[in-house]
Short mmCIF file of C-alpha atoms and ligand atoms in Angstrom, two decimals:
data_model
loop_
_atom_site.label_atom_id
_atom_site.label_comp_id
_atom_site.label_asym_id
_atom_site.label_seq_id
_atom_site.Cartn_x
_atom_site.Cartn_y
_atom_site.Cartn_z
CA PRO E 1 30.19 -7.00 13.70
CA THR E 2 27.15 -8.76 12.29
CA VAL E 3 23.46 -8.35 13.04
CA ARG E 4 23.68 -11.65 14.96
CA ASP E 5 26.31 -10.12 17.28
CA ARG E 6 24.19 -7.03 17.84
CA ILE E 7 21.07 -9.10 18.62
CA ALA E 8 23.03 -11.19 21.12
CA ARG E 9 23.71 -8.05 23.18
CA GLY E 10 19.98 -7.87 23.94
CA ARG E 11 17.47 -5.09 24.56
CA PHE E 12 18.35 -3.27 21.33
CA VAL E 13 16.53 -0.98 18.94
CA SER E 14 16.93 -1.35 15.17
CA VAL E 15 15.29 0.53 12.32
CA GLU E 16 14.19 0.05 8.73
CA LEU E 17 14.76 2.72 6.09
CA LEU E 18 13.57 3.07 2.52
CA PRO E 19 16.03 4.21 -0.17
CA PRO E 20 14.98 7.77 -1.09
CA ARG E 21 13.73 8.57 -4.59
CA THR E 22 14.02 12.37 -4.64
CA PRO E 23 16.34 15.06 -3.26
CA ALA E 24 13.65 15.95 -0.69
CA GLY E 25 13.48 12.26 0.25
CA GLU E 26 17.25 12.22 0.71
CA GLU E 27 17.05 15.16 3.08
CA ALA E 28 14.26 13.53 5.07
CA LEU E 29 16.33 10.34 5.37
CA ALA E 30 19.44 12.24 6.51
CA ALA E 31 17.32 14.04 9.12
CA ALA E 32 15.82 10.75 10.34
CA LEU E 33 19.29 9.19 10.69
CA ARG E 34 20.52 12.23 12.64
CA GLU E 35 17.51 12.17 14.96
CA LEU E 36 17.78 8.42 15.51
CA ALA E 37 21.55 8.47 16.21
CA PRO E 38 21.11 9.03 19.99
CA VAL E 39 19.24 5.70 20.34
CA HIS E 40 22.22 3.92 18.69
CA PRO E 41 20.33 1.62 16.33
CA ALA E 42 21.88 -1.86 16.55
CA PHE E 43 21.48 -2.14 12.78
CA VAL E 44 19.76 -0.28 9.96
CA ALA E 45 17.76 -2.36 7.49
CA VAL E 46 17.37 -0.97 3.95
CA THR E 47 14.41 -2.23 1.90
CA TYR E 48 14.69 -3.53 -1.65
CA GLY E 49 12.22 -2.27 -4.24
CA ALA E 50 10.68 -5.09 -6.21
CA ALA E 51 9.91 -2.52 -8.91
CA GLY E 52 13.04 -2.21 -11.04
CA SER E 53 13.80 1.49 -10.62
CA ASP E 54 14.52 1.33 -6.89
CA ARG E 55 16.99 -1.52 -6.99
CA GLY E 56 20.19 0.50 -7.46
CA ARG E 57 19.12 2.90 -4.71
CA THR E 58 19.30 0.18 -2.08
CA GLU E 59 22.86 -0.68 -3.03
CA ALA E 60 23.86 2.99 -3.06
CA LEU E 61 22.44 3.65 0.41
CA VAL E 62 23.88 0.44 1.87
CA GLU E 63 27.35 1.23 0.51
CA GLN E 64 27.11 4.74 1.90
CA LEU E 65 26.14 3.42 5.38
CA ALA E 66 28.80 0.69 5.29
CA GLY E 67 31.44 3.41 5.50
CA THR E 68 30.01 4.86 8.77
CA ASP E 69 29.31 3.72 12.37
CA VAL E 70 25.95 2.35 11.25
CA LEU E 71 25.64 -1.41 10.64
CA PRO E 72 23.62 -1.79 7.42
CA LEU E 73 21.34 -4.74 6.74
CA PRO E 74 20.41 -4.78 3.04
CA HIS E 75 17.19 -6.54 2.05
CA LEU E 76 17.45 -8.57 -1.15
CA THR E 77 14.66 -10.38 -3.01
CA CYS E 78 15.31 -13.51 -5.05
CA ALA E 79 12.19 -13.11 -7.21
CA ALA E 80 13.49 -9.89 -8.73
CA HIS E 81 16.61 -11.43 -10.27
CA ARG E 82 18.32 -14.25 -12.07
CA ARG E 83 20.93 -16.13 -10.07
CA THR E 84 23.87 -14.45 -11.82
CA GLU E 85 22.53 -11.00 -10.95
CA LEU E 86 22.06 -12.03 -7.31
CA VAL E 87 25.65 -13.28 -7.20
CA GLY E 88 26.85 -9.93 -8.60
CA ILE E 89 24.96 -7.97 -5.93
CA LEU E 90 26.17 -10.24 -3.12
CA ASP E 91 29.79 -9.97 -4.27
CA ARG E 92 29.57 -6.18 -4.45
CA TYR E 93 28.16 -6.12 -0.89
CA ILE E 94 30.99 -8.30 0.38
CA ALA E 95 33.53 -6.01 -1.28
CA ALA E 96 31.87 -3.02 0.43
CA GLY E 97 32.23 -4.70 3.85
CA VAL E 98 28.59 -5.70 4.34
CA THR E 99 28.39 -8.48 6.95
CA SER E 100 24.66 -9.21 7.10
CA LEU E 101 21.79 -9.66 4.64
CA LEU E 102 18.02 -10.15 4.86
CA ALA E 103 17.04 -12.79 2.27
CA LEU E 104 13.50 -12.40 0.92
CA HIS E 105 11.23 -13.63 -1.80
CA GLY E 106 9.79 -10.25 -2.83
CA ASP E 107 6.47 -8.45 -2.79
CA PRO E 108 3.75 -8.98 -5.40
CA PRO E 109 3.57 -8.81 -8.43
CA LEU E 110 6.50 -11.23 -8.03
CA THR E 111 5.00 -14.67 -7.47
CA ALA E 112 6.44 -17.87 -6.03
CA THR E 113 4.66 -20.15 -8.51
CA GLU E 114 5.82 -19.09 -11.97
CA PRO E 115 7.85 -21.71 -13.88
CA LEU E 116 11.60 -21.14 -13.46
CA PRO E 117 14.56 -22.29 -15.54
CA PRO E 118 16.80 -24.82 -13.75
CA GLY E 119 19.19 -23.29 -11.23
CA GLU E 120 17.07 -20.19 -10.58
CA LEU E 121 15.90 -19.31 -7.07
CA ARG E 122 12.28 -19.65 -6.01
CA TYR E 123 12.24 -19.21 -2.23
CA ALA E 124 13.89 -16.88 0.26
CA VAL E 125 15.64 -19.83 1.90
CA GLU E 126 17.48 -20.52 -1.35
CA LEU E 127 18.78 -16.95 -1.40
CA ALA E 128 19.84 -17.36 2.24
CA ARG E 129 21.93 -20.39 1.20
CA LEU E 130 23.41 -18.57 -1.81
CA ALA E 131 24.36 -15.56 0.33
CA ARG E 132 26.12 -17.81 2.82
CA ASP E 133 27.92 -19.69 0.03
CA ARG E 134 29.19 -16.42 -1.42
CA GLY E 135 30.60 -15.49 2.01
CA ILE E 136 28.06 -13.26 3.79
CA PRO E 137 28.65 -14.23 7.44
CA CYS E 138 25.16 -13.48 8.80
CA VAL E 139 21.90 -14.10 6.96
CA GLY E 140 18.39 -13.30 8.19
CA VAL E 141 14.92 -14.06 6.84
CA ALA E 142 11.44 -12.58 7.15
CA VAL E 143 8.73 -14.31 9.16
CA HIS E 144 5.00 -13.75 9.29
CA PRO E 145 3.76 -14.48 12.85
CA GLU E 146 0.09 -14.22 11.88
CA GLY E 147 0.60 -16.46 8.88
CA HIS E 148 1.64 -15.68 5.32
CA PRO E 149 -1.37 -14.39 3.34
CA ALA E 150 -0.68 -16.94 0.59
CA ALA E 151 -0.38 -20.02 2.85
CA ASP E 152 -2.82 -22.94 2.46
CA THR E 153 -3.03 -24.02 6.10
CA ARG E 154 -1.64 -22.69 9.38
CA GLU E 155 0.29 -25.91 10.07
CA GLN E 156 1.92 -25.94 6.65
CA ASP E 157 2.78 -22.28 6.99
CA LEU E 158 4.37 -22.75 10.43
CA ASP E 159 6.36 -25.72 9.13
CA HIS E 160 7.67 -23.62 6.21
CA GLN E 161 8.61 -20.82 8.53
CA ALA E 162 10.34 -23.23 10.94
CA ALA E 163 12.36 -24.76 8.06
CA LYS E 164 13.40 -21.29 6.91
CA LEU E 165 14.36 -20.20 10.43
CA ARG E 166 16.54 -23.28 10.89
CA GLU E 167 18.76 -22.03 8.07
CA ALA E 168 18.91 -18.42 9.26
CA ASP E 169 20.92 -16.53 11.87
CA PHE E 170 17.96 -14.34 12.81
CA ALA E 171 14.54 -13.25 11.56
CA LEU E 172 12.61 -10.01 11.37
CA THR E 173 8.82 -10.15 11.53
CA GLN E 174 6.09 -8.57 9.54
CA PHE E 175 4.37 -5.69 11.46
CA VAL E 176 3.26 -6.92 14.88
CA ASN E 177 0.00 -5.32 16.05
CA ARG E 178 -0.67 -7.63 18.99
CA ALA E 179 2.12 -8.96 21.20
CA GLU E 180 0.37 -12.32 21.56
CA ASP E 181 0.78 -12.99 17.82
CA TYR E 182 4.56 -12.68 18.15
CA LEU E 183 4.77 -14.58 21.44
CA GLY E 184 2.55 -17.39 20.13
CA PHE E 185 4.68 -17.65 16.99
CA VAL E 186 7.92 -17.92 18.99
CA ASP E 187 6.30 -20.69 21.07
CA GLU E 188 5.23 -22.54 17.89
CA MET E 189 8.82 -22.36 16.63
CA ALA E 190 10.24 -23.54 19.97
CA ALA E 191 7.79 -26.46 19.86
CA ARG E 192 9.44 -27.40 16.53
CA GLY E 193 12.90 -27.17 18.12
CA VAL E 194 13.73 -23.81 16.49
CA THR E 195 15.36 -21.16 18.66
CA THR E 196 16.74 -18.73 16.02
CA PRO E 197 16.23 -15.20 17.41
CA VAL E 198 13.13 -13.51 16.02
CA VAL E 199 12.97 -9.71 16.22
CA PRO E 200 9.46 -8.21 16.23
CA GLY E 201 8.78 -5.38 13.76
CA LEU E 202 6.72 -2.38 14.85
CA ARG E 203 5.13 0.42 12.92
CA VAL E 204 3.23 3.34 14.40
CA ILE E 205 -0.10 3.63 12.57
CA SER E 206 -1.72 7.02 12.95
CA THR E 207 -4.62 7.08 10.48
CA VAL E 208 -7.47 4.76 9.52
CA GLN E 209 -6.17 4.81 5.92
CA GLN E 210 -2.72 3.60 7.02
CA ALA E 211 -4.34 0.85 9.08
CA GLU E 212 -6.36 -0.36 6.10
CA LYS E 213 -3.38 -0.27 3.73
CA MET E 214 -1.23 -2.11 6.22
CA ALA E 215 -3.79 -4.86 6.73
CA LEU E 216 -3.96 -5.29 2.96
CA MET E 217 -0.16 -5.37 2.50
CA SER E 218 0.70 -7.73 5.30
CA GLY E 219 -2.49 -9.76 5.62
CA ALA E 220 -2.25 -8.97 9.34
CA PRO E 221 -5.49 -7.60 10.74
CA VAL E 222 -5.31 -4.36 12.72
CA PRO E 223 -6.96 -4.79 16.15
CA GLN E 224 -10.55 -3.49 16.21
CA GLU E 225 -9.86 -1.44 19.33
CA LEU E 226 -7.07 0.47 17.55
CA LEU E 227 -9.25 1.02 14.47
CA ASP E 228 -12.08 2.37 16.65
CA ARG E 229 -9.75 4.79 18.40
CA LEU E 230 -8.29 6.00 15.11
CA ARG E 231 -11.80 6.48 13.67
CA ALA E 232 -12.79 8.53 16.69
CA VAL E 233 -10.06 11.09 15.90
CA ASP E 234 -10.17 10.78 12.09
CA GLY E 235 -8.91 14.00 10.45
CA ASP E 236 -6.90 15.17 13.48
CA ARG E 237 -3.28 14.26 12.63
CA GLU E 238 -1.78 14.92 16.04
CA ALA E 239 -4.50 13.03 17.90
CA GLY E 240 -4.15 10.11 15.47
CA ARG E 241 -0.43 9.95 16.06
CA ALA E 242 -0.93 9.99 19.82
CA VAL E 243 -3.32 7.02 19.50
CA GLY E 244 -0.81 5.13 17.31
CA VAL E 245 2.13 5.87 19.60
CA ALA E 246 0.19 4.80 22.72
CA HIS E 247 -0.82 1.52 21.06
CA THR E 248 2.68 0.72 19.77
CA THR E 249 4.22 1.59 23.14
CA ARG E 250 1.90 -0.88 24.87
CA VAL E 251 2.68 -3.62 22.34
CA ALA E 252 6.44 -2.89 22.65
CA ARG E 253 6.26 -3.18 26.44
CA GLU E 254 4.42 -6.52 26.21
CA LEU E 255 6.90 -7.84 23.63
CA LEU E 256 9.91 -7.04 25.81
CA ALA E 257 8.21 -8.44 28.92
CA GLY E 258 7.44 -11.62 26.93
CA GLY E 259 11.11 -12.10 26.03
CA ALA E 260 11.58 -10.37 22.64
CA PRO E 261 15.33 -9.72 22.23
CA GLY E 262 14.79 -6.16 20.98
CA LEU E 263 12.51 -4.00 18.81
CA HIS E 264 12.73 -3.30 15.09
CA PHE E 265 10.96 -0.14 13.91
CA TYR E 266 9.54 0.38 10.44
CA THR E 267 10.25 4.11 10.43
CA MET E 268 9.11 5.05 6.91
CA ASN E 269 12.12 7.41 7.09
CA ARG E 270 10.67 9.47 9.94
CA ALA E 271 12.17 9.36 13.41
CA THR E 272 9.36 10.93 15.45
CA GLY E 273 7.07 7.93 16.04
CA THR E 274 9.96 5.65 16.99
CA LEU E 275 11.45 8.22 19.37
CA GLU E 276 8.07 8.80 21.03
CA VAL E 277 7.53 5.08 21.58
CA LEU E 278 11.01 4.72 23.07
CA ALA E 279 10.44 7.73 25.34
CA GLY E 280 7.17 6.11 26.48
CA LEU E 281 8.98 2.86 27.29
CA ASP E 282 11.61 4.73 29.31
CA ARG E 283 8.90 6.47 31.34
CA ALA E 284 7.27 3.17 32.30
P1 FAD H 1 9.39 -17.11 1.15
O1 FAD H 1 9.82 -17.62 2.47
O2 FAD H 1 10.21 -17.47 -0.02
O3 FAD H 1 7.91 -17.55 0.88
C1 FAD H 1 7.22 -17.23 -0.33
C2 FAD H 1 5.97 -18.09 -0.42
O4 FAD H 1 6.35 -19.42 -0.66
C3 FAD H 1 5.15 -18.14 0.86
O5 FAD H 1 3.81 -18.23 0.50
C4 FAD H 1 5.59 -19.40 1.55
O6 FAD H 1 4.60 -19.96 2.39
C5 FAD H 1 5.89 -20.27 0.36
N1 FAD H 1 7.03 -21.19 0.61
C6 FAD H 1 8.20 -20.87 1.19
N2 FAD H 1 9.01 -21.94 1.19
C7 FAD H 1 8.32 -22.94 0.58
C8 FAD H 1 8.62 -24.29 0.26
N3 FAD H 1 9.81 -24.81 0.60
N4 FAD H 1 7.67 -25.02 -0.40
C9 FAD H 1 6.49 -24.49 -0.73
N5 FAD H 1 6.13 -23.22 -0.45
C10 FAD H 1 7.04 -22.45 0.20
N6 FAD H 1 9.44 -7.32 -0.08
C11 FAD H 1 10.19 -6.61 -0.97
O7 FAD H 1 9.92 -6.67 -2.17
N7 FAD H 1 11.25 -5.83 -0.55
C12 FAD H 1 11.62 -5.75 0.76
O8 FAD H 1 12.57 -5.05 1.11
C13 FAD H 1 10.85 -6.50 1.72
N8 FAD H 1 11.18 -6.48 3.04
C14 FAD H 1 10.47 -7.27 3.93
C15 FAD H 1 10.86 -7.31 5.28
C16 FAD H 1 10.15 -8.08 6.19
C17 FAD H 1 10.60 -8.13 7.64
C18 FAD H 1 9.00 -8.83 5.75
C19 FAD H 1 8.22 -9.65 6.71
C20 FAD H 1 8.62 -8.80 4.42
C21 FAD H 1 9.35 -8.03 3.49
N9 FAD H 1 9.00 -8.00 2.13
C22 FAD H 1 9.75 -7.28 1.24
C23 FAD H 1 7.82 -8.73 1.65
C24 FAD H 1 8.11 -10.17 1.26
O9 FAD H 1 8.90 -10.21 0.10
C25 FAD H 1 6.73 -10.79 1.02
O10 FAD H 1 6.07 -10.92 2.26
C26 FAD H 1 6.74 -12.09 0.28
O11 FAD H 1 5.37 -12.37 -0.03
C27 FAD H 1 7.24 -13.29 1.09
O12 FAD H 1 8.57 -13.23 1.24
P2 FAD H 1 9.35 -14.30 2.12
O13 FAD H 1 10.74 -13.82 2.10
O14 FAD H 1 8.67 -14.55 3.40
O15 FAD H 1 9.18 -15.55 1.13
#
């Protein structure tokens, strides 16, 4: 199966994992996978480190998962590599039985404006085309419902995102903190004739520091109400987590009620927050 097939089944849960860097990290990841198994993740996305040292770890984890019941979705960034290297990675994935790929540009310090030799890839959409040409059956892209931090105008940004979505089988979003941002984005795409499924990404934020870092990374502001609640319990880990879980559960409920096909969780290799949100949804 591909990620597209799994999305088509509807009302699914998927998760994102980070390739571990240490033996302790490997144990934490194995524990998270075990704890998440009962929710049957529709697919498991594996991030790609823009910093050189993590690159091989993504491939290793994806190849390990490809031999199990889990459907892996490797992330790959075009800005990190020359075309020939990208082709090598794609071909190795195909040989390992990988059916789906998330085509990305790549986090800073990789930029989309540096001069490139002819034939090299600048944008995620070009990697999506290359992946398809090499024979990956299902290719997704990233979208930024609240706007990409580097975009000049909202209209231009939405047009770029619509063009990218037209060439993709599905999209995953940047962290969604307010359901209306996702729902408004899907409407904007539909108004441009684009109906590619867009899966909202959720991350439980449980401290003020995480909220600030997240806003900086994604350019997506954290709602004031959530920040105020986190500040009120600053220093109390358990209380902070309860605030984050309650907020994410509410957003998840609104997303599903608004027509989101499923929910993608940025787990940071820990199962607890995701499981608590899902338990909260079941209780509703
Ligand atoms: P692109 O779509 O290529 O866009 C890059 C920039 O170029 C944007 O400013 C866009 O507006 C502009 N642009 C795009 N197309 C055109 C065009 N045709 N003409 C002019 N301008 C254009 N980063 C990692 O390093 N590793 C990961 O594993 C990773 N996973 C991610 C997963 C998700 C779901 C998301 C949302 C992001 C992820 N990122 C990851 C971060 C991502 O690489 C950055 O957000 C990056 O800044 C943009 O990537 P993109 O794929 O959206 O780029």
